[in-house]
Amino acid sequence: MPELPEVETTVRGLNRALNSLSARFIDVWADWKKTIKKPRNFKSFKAGIKKKKIEKIWRRGKNIIFELSDNYSLLIHQKLTGHLLYGYWVRRGNNWQPSGNDILADRVNNYIHLLFFLDNGKMIALSDLRKFANVELWKTEELLASSGFNNLGPEILEKSFTFEKFKEALSKKKGKIKEVLMNQSVIVGVGNIYSDEALWRAQVNPFKKIPDLTNRELEKIYDSLRDVLQKSIELHGESFSDYRDTNGEKGGFDKIRMVYRRKGEKCQCCGTIIKRKKIGSRSCHFCPACQKI
DNA sequence: ACAATATCCTGCGAGC
DNA sequence: TGCTCGCAGGATATTG
């Protein structure tokens, strides 16, 4: 599931592929139009996207933003199983299949529900098994002024995001630390995987509430979070589930994944069996010994 | 004003 | 073998 490192990997991949090309959208195809939330009408969306040039691709939290000509922006959120692929596909019956070696053969790359055709002959495809991804076309000015965009918390990996700012951001909430880390209005980019991994590294119990955390614990969480996200970006993200990079390839975070989906395995630090418990509607993985308090 | 719950989806694995 | 059932989850909407 794409979190900050995965979205960053996708954005870097798209920039590598498109930077020197100044590509332009020439058409859009979709067989699941509900993915497109704005404008709701697919024909309007198509008309809006046609002939627009891609001027810049960046991310804000887990959102991918394509800045387009005429002051428009395309916003894509991959949600749980969505991932953007860059290459060339051919139609086979009701499905699209990648041509040549453009996209790595992989089951999860075969759920193409949205295709953008570019004037360089290539395509940007959204493969999304569970169909939760969102795509929106905005006037750039309106997107940047929207409540959804302005309610997003700070970027954790920004140099200017100091420990003091982290503490200040968290102090707005009183709930369980894991839930607060995943709240996109507090800080952006963290989801179920990296909240579990960072708290294990920091040796802090995910159920512990914000007011009960010591300054030392907050420091450890801040350092662990930044470190684990940075390391995951270097490894091109986590591909345990459906996430793949723009070439359809897996990331390597598995090498340093310590607790997420490791229930029943031994803790790499102390050998205690990793537990899984629910926090809200999400599964939380932790070491009951290392993260006791 | 806040927190808990339902909603969207579909492949997969467990159980019979 | 083949069926059903429950589970996974980010963000938003709705209910308590």
PDB file of C-alpha atoms in Angstrom, chain A residues 28 30 33-49 135-137:
ATOM      1  CA  VAL A  28      -7.744   8.997 -21.724  1.00  0.00           C
ATOM      2  CA  ALA A  30     -11.125   4.121 -18.433  1.00  0.00           C
ATOM      3  CA  LYS A  33     -14.989   5.776 -14.273  1.00  0.00           C
ATOM      4  CA  LYS A  34     -15.769   6.052 -10.560  1.00  0.00           C
ATOM      5  CA  THR A  35     -12.021   6.480  -9.999  1.00  0.00           C
ATOM      6  CA  ILE A  36     -12.399   9.956 -11.481  1.00  0.00           C
ATOM      7  CA  LYS A  37     -13.906  12.134  -8.766  1.00  0.00           C
ATOM      8  CA  LYS A  38     -13.520  15.532 -10.395  1.00  0.00           C
ATOM      9  CA  PRO A  39     -15.109  16.340 -12.713  1.00  0.00           C
ATOM     10  CA  ARG A  40     -17.544  13.465 -12.177  1.00  0.00           C
ATOM     11  CA  ASN A  41     -18.470  13.367 -15.827  1.00  0.00           C
ATOM     12  CA  PHE A  42     -15.907  11.318 -17.740  1.00  0.00           C
ATOM     13  CA  LYS A  43     -16.394  13.196 -21.008  1.00  0.00           C
ATOM     14  CA  SER A  44     -15.697  16.485 -19.234  1.00  0.00           C
ATOM     15  CA  PHE A  45     -12.606  14.980 -17.620  1.00  0.00           C
ATOM     16  CA  LYS A  46     -11.394  13.729 -20.972  1.00  0.00           C
ATOM     17  CA  ALA A  47     -12.002  17.069 -22.638  1.00  0.00           C
ATOM     18  CA  GLY A  48     -10.211  18.787 -19.763  1.00  0.00           C
ATOM     19  CA  ILE A  49      -7.109  16.613 -19.925  1.00  0.00           C
ATOM     20  CA  VAL A 135      -8.154  10.982  -9.680  1.00  0.00           C
ATOM     21  CA  GLU A 136      -9.128  14.669  -9.786  1.00  0.00           C
ATOM     22  CA  LEU A 137      -8.612  17.470 -12.297  1.00  0.00           C
TER      23      LEU A 137
END
